[in-house]
C-alpha cells in the first residue's frame, strides 16, 4: 500500500506509545508480506525486553525474539511459503475478507478500496496482492498512526481497524497457530494476536 494523493502537511512528533504502535504494525506488515531476511531476524532477536503496553506484550515479544534468534532466514522463508503461499492453495489464507465471510468477500473488497481512496491511499501498480492482505492492512494502520493522533486521526484509525482488522485477526492468528508447518510464525501470530487485542481495547477508549 502507498499514499498516492494525501498532501504533505506538518505532523506533531508522535508520542512514544504511538511510535511503538506504528513500529509493531510495520513489523507485522513486513513479516506477513514475506519471510524475514537475516538482518530482520537479527534485529528482532536483539530487541528482547523492549515491548510496551504496560508489560502485557513482554511475554509474546520475548518469545518472538527467542524464536528469531533460533531461526535461520532460509528456514523462515520456506516456512512462510509453505504456510501462506503453498502450491495451488495456501494452508493459511492471509486475506482478512476470508475471515469476514458472512459479509461477502467482493463487498468487502469494494468497500475497502473506497475507504482507502477516501484516505488518499491505494495499491501501487506493482502490487499483486488484493487490498485485504493482512500485510497491507497493517501497513495502512502504520500510515494512519503516522498522521498524528488528534481526534480526526484517531477516528480514522478506529474506523479502519474496526471494519477490517478487529473481527478478522483472531481467526487468522488461530489458523497460523494451528498450522503444522508453522514454527517461527506461531510466535509471530501469538505476538500479533496479543498486540491486536491491546489495540482493540485501546482504540475503544482513545
C-alpha positions as a Python dict, from the first residue, in 0.01 Angstrom:
ca = {
    (1, 'X'): (0, 0, 0),
    (2, 'X'): (119, 353, -60),
    (3, 'X'): (-15, 703, -18),
    (4, 'X'): (-99, 844, -358),
    (5, 'X'): (-287, 1170, -313),
    (6, 'X'): (-251, 1267, 51),
    (7, 'X'): (-96, 1615, 58),
    (8, 'X'): (214, 1677, 264),
    (9, 'X'): (147, 1852, 591),
    (10, 'X'): (317, 1902, 923),
    (11, 'X'): (252, 1641, 1190),
    (12, 'X'): (349, 1685, 1551),
    (13, 'X'): (601, 1426, 1676),
    (14, 'X'): (431, 1104, 1784),
    (15, 'X'): (414, 1008, 2148),
    (16, 'X'): (637, 717, 2244),
    (17, 'X'): (339, 484, 2272),
    (18, 'X'): (221, 573, 1921),
    (19, 'X'): (571, 531, 1781),
    (20, 'X'): (570, 181, 1930),
    (21, 'X'): (226, 106, 1782),
    (22, 'X'): (337, 220, 1438),
    (23, 'X'): (654, 14, 1471),
    (24, 'X'): (464, -302, 1562),
    (25, 'X'): (230, -259, 1267),
    (26, 'X'): (527, -202, 1036),
    (27, 'X'): (697, -516, 1163),
    (28, 'X'): (386, -731, 1135),
    (29, 'X'): (321, -596, 788),
    (30, 'X'): (673, -694, 683),
    (31, 'X'): (658, -1040, 843),
    (32, 'X'): (323, -1126, 686),
    (33, 'X'): (429, -994, 346),
    (34, 'X'): (726, -1231, 309),
    (35, 'X'): (964, -1438, 516),
    (36, 'X'): (1218, -1229, 710),
    (37, 'X'): (1576, -1191, 596),
    (38, 'X'): (1875, -1248, 824),
    (39, 'X'): (1904, -881, 916),
    (40, 'X'): (1543, -858, 1032),
    (41, 'X'): (1571, -1178, 1234),
    (42, 'X'): (1885, -1042, 1399),
    (43, 'X'): (1711, -714, 1481),
    (44, 'X'): (1413, -892, 1639),
    (45, 'X'): (1639, -1130, 1829),
    (46, 'X'): (1835, -841, 1977),
    (47, 'X'): (1531, -647, 2095),
    (48, 'X'): (1400, -868, 2376),
    (49, 'X'): (1255, -671, 2664),
    (50, 'X'): (1150, -358, 2475),
    (51, 'X'): (778, -430, 2441),
    (52, 'X'): (541, -171, 2587),
    (53, 'X'): (163, -171, 2653),
    (54, 'X'): (214, -183, 3027),
    (55, 'X'): (415, -503, 3009),
    (56, 'X'): (130, -702, 2853),
    (57, 'X'): (332, -762, 2536),
    (58, 'X'): (657, -851, 2710),
    (59, 'X'): (599, -1226, 2713),
    (60, 'X'): (484, -1260, 2350),
    (61, 'X'): (756, -1021, 2232),
    (62, 'X'): (1033, -1204, 2416),
    (63, 'X'): (906, -1536, 2277),
    (64, 'X'): (921, -1388, 1927),
    (65, 'X'): (1273, -1258, 1991),
    (66, 'X'): (1382, -1603, 2108),
    (67, 'X'): (1225, -1766, 1802),
    (68, 'X'): (1402, -1518, 1574),
    (69, 'X'): (1732, -1599, 1742),
    (70, 'X'): (1679, -1971, 1677),
    (71, 'X'): (1555, -1938, 1317),
    (72, 'X'): (1765, -1922, 1000),
    (73, 'X'): (1648, -1684, 728),
    (74, 'X'): (1616, -1958, 467),
    (75, 'X'): (1407, -2171, 704),
    (76, 'X'): (1180, -1873, 775),
    (77, 'X'): (1138, -1805, 404),
    (78, 'X'): (1049, -2167, 329),
    (79, 'X'): (809, -2172, 623),
    (80, 'X'): (637, -1856, 503),
    (81, 'X'): (591, -2001, 154),
    (82, 'X'): (459, -2332, 289),
    (83, 'X'): (210, -2168, 524),
    (84, 'X'): (89, -1864, 330),
    (85, 'X'): (161, -1940, -36),
    (86, 'X'): (156, -2316, -88),
    (87, 'X'): (117, -2498, -417),
    (88, 'X'): (-222, -2426, -561),
    (89, 'X'): (-379, -2325, -230),
    (90, 'X'): (-225, -2176, 82),
    (91, 'X'): (-262, -2366, 408),
    (92, 'X'): (-347, -2038, 584),
    (93, 'X'): (-522, -1764, 390),
    (94, 'X'): (-365, -1421, 465),
    (95, 'X'): (-669, -1223, 346),
    (96, 'X'): (-895, -1058, 602),
    (97, 'X'): (-1211, -1099, 395),
    (98, 'X'): (-1179, -1479, 426),
    (99, 'X'): (-1240, -1439, 800),
    (100, 'X'): (-1529, -1199, 738),
    (101, 'X'): (-1708, -1438, 504),
    (102, 'X'): (-2053, -1353, 637),
    (103, 'X'): (-2021, -1010, 478),
    (104, 'X'): (-1921, -1137, 134),
    (105, 'X'): (-1566, -1100, 3),
    (106, 'X'): (-1644, -892, -303),
    (107, 'X'): (-1846, -642, -100),
    (108, 'X'): (-1561, -614, 150),
    (109, 'X'): (-1306, -551, -123),
    (110, 'X'): (-1522, -287, -290),
    (111, 'X'): (-1575, -106, 41),
    (112, 'X'): (-1205, -137, 129),
    (113, 'X'): (-1098, 21, -199),
    (114, 'X'): (-1344, 304, -142),
    (115, 'X'): (-1220, 358, 213),
    (116, 'X'): (-859, 359, 100),
    (117, 'X'): (-938, 613, -169),
    (118, 'X'): (-1109, 837, 87),
    (119, 'X'): (-789, 825, 294),
    (120, 'X'): (-575, 914, -7),
    (121, 'X'): (-434, 563, -28),
    (122, 'X'): (-423, 296, -292),
    (123, 'X'): (-237, -10, -409),
    (124, 'X'): (84, 62, -601),
    (125, 'X'): (87, -54, -962),
    (126, 'X'): (346, -326, -895),
    (127, 'X'): (149, -482, -608),
    (128, 'X'): (-19, -808, -700),
    (129, 'X'): (-191, -892, -372),
    (130, 'X'): (-553, -785, -312),
    (131, 'X'): (-601, -492, -76),
    (132, 'X'): (-729, -711, 209),
    (133, 'X'): (-397, -893, 258),
    (134, 'X'): (-311, -856, 628),
    (135, 'X'): (31, -714, 539),
    (136, 'X'): (-139, -430, 353),
    (137, 'X'): (-394, -368, 629),
    (138, 'X'): (-118, -344, 888),
    (139, 'X'): (73, -101, 667),
    (140, 'X'): (-238, 116, 638),
    (141, 'X'): (-266, 127, 1018),
    (142, 'X'): (102, 225, 1043),
    (143, 'X'): (36, 506, 797),
    (144, 'X'): (-274, 627, 982),
    (145, 'X'): (-84, 640, 1312),
    (146, 'X'): (196, 835, 1144),
    (147, 'X'): (-58, 1103, 1053),
    (148, 'X'): (-87, 1201, 1417),
    (149, 'X'): (-334, 1127, 1693),
    (150, 'X'): (-573, 1420, 1703),
    (151, 'X'): (-946, 1343, 1710),
    (152, 'X'): (-980, 1313, 1332),
    (153, 'X'): (-675, 1085, 1302),
    (154, 'X'): (-795, 862, 1584),
    (155, 'X'): (-1135, 836, 1419),
    (156, 'X'): (-968, 716, 1100),
    (157, 'X'): (-770, 458, 1299),
    (158, 'X'): (-1079, 336, 1485),
    (159, 'X'): (-1289, 314, 1173),
    (160, 'X'): (-1035, 124, 965),
    (161, 'X'): (-937, -112, 1246),
    (162, 'X'): (-1299, -189, 1333),
    (163, 'X'): (-1401, -253, 973),
    (164, 'X'): (-1114, -474, 856),
    (165, 'X'): (-895, -600, 1141),
    (166, 'X'): (-1087, -628, 1467),
    (167, 'X'): (-1321, -908, 1354),
    (168, 'X'): (-1073, -1093, 1133),
    (169, 'X'): (-738, -1111, 1311),
    (170, 'X'): (-830, -1375, 1569),
    (171, 'X'): (-939, -1628, 1307),
    (172, 'X'): (-625, -1562, 1107),
    (173, 'X'): (-390, -1590, 1406),
    (174, 'X'): (-562, -1907, 1528),
    (175, 'X'): (-521, -2062, 1182),
    (176, 'X'): (-149, -1982, 1184),
    (177, 'X'): (-109, -2125, 1535),
    (178, 'X'): (-286, -2445, 1429),
    (179, 'X'): (-65, -2497, 1124),
    (180, 'X'): (165, -2799, 1149),
    (181, 'X'): (410, -2625, 915),
    (182, 'X'): (436, -2309, 1126),
    (183, 'X'): (720, -2282, 1375),
    (184, 'X'): (860, -1928, 1376),
    (185, 'X'): (525, -1799, 1258),
    (186, 'X'): (346, -1945, 1559),
    (187, 'X'): (536, -1690, 1767),
    (188, 'X'): (468, -1419, 1510),
    (189, 'X'): (95, -1493, 1525),
    (190, 'X'): (98, -1507, 1906),
    (191, 'X'): (257, -1165, 1925),
    (192, 'X'): (25, -1031, 1654),
    (193, 'X'): (-282, -1157, 1839),
    (194, 'X'): (-161, -1017, 2172),
    (195, 'X'): (-82, -679, 2020),
    (196, 'X'): (-412, -656, 1833),
    (197, 'X'): (-610, -743, 2147),
    (198, 'X'): (-438, -448, 2317),
    (199, 'X'): (-521, -232, 2013),
    (200, 'X'): (-885, -339, 2023),
    (201, 'X'): (-913, -225, 2383),
    (202, 'X'): (-709, 92, 2340),
    (203, 'X'): (-891, 220, 2032),
    (204, 'X'): (-1221, 198, 2217),
    (205, 'X'): (-1105, 440, 2486),
    (206, 'X'): (-866, 673, 2299),
}
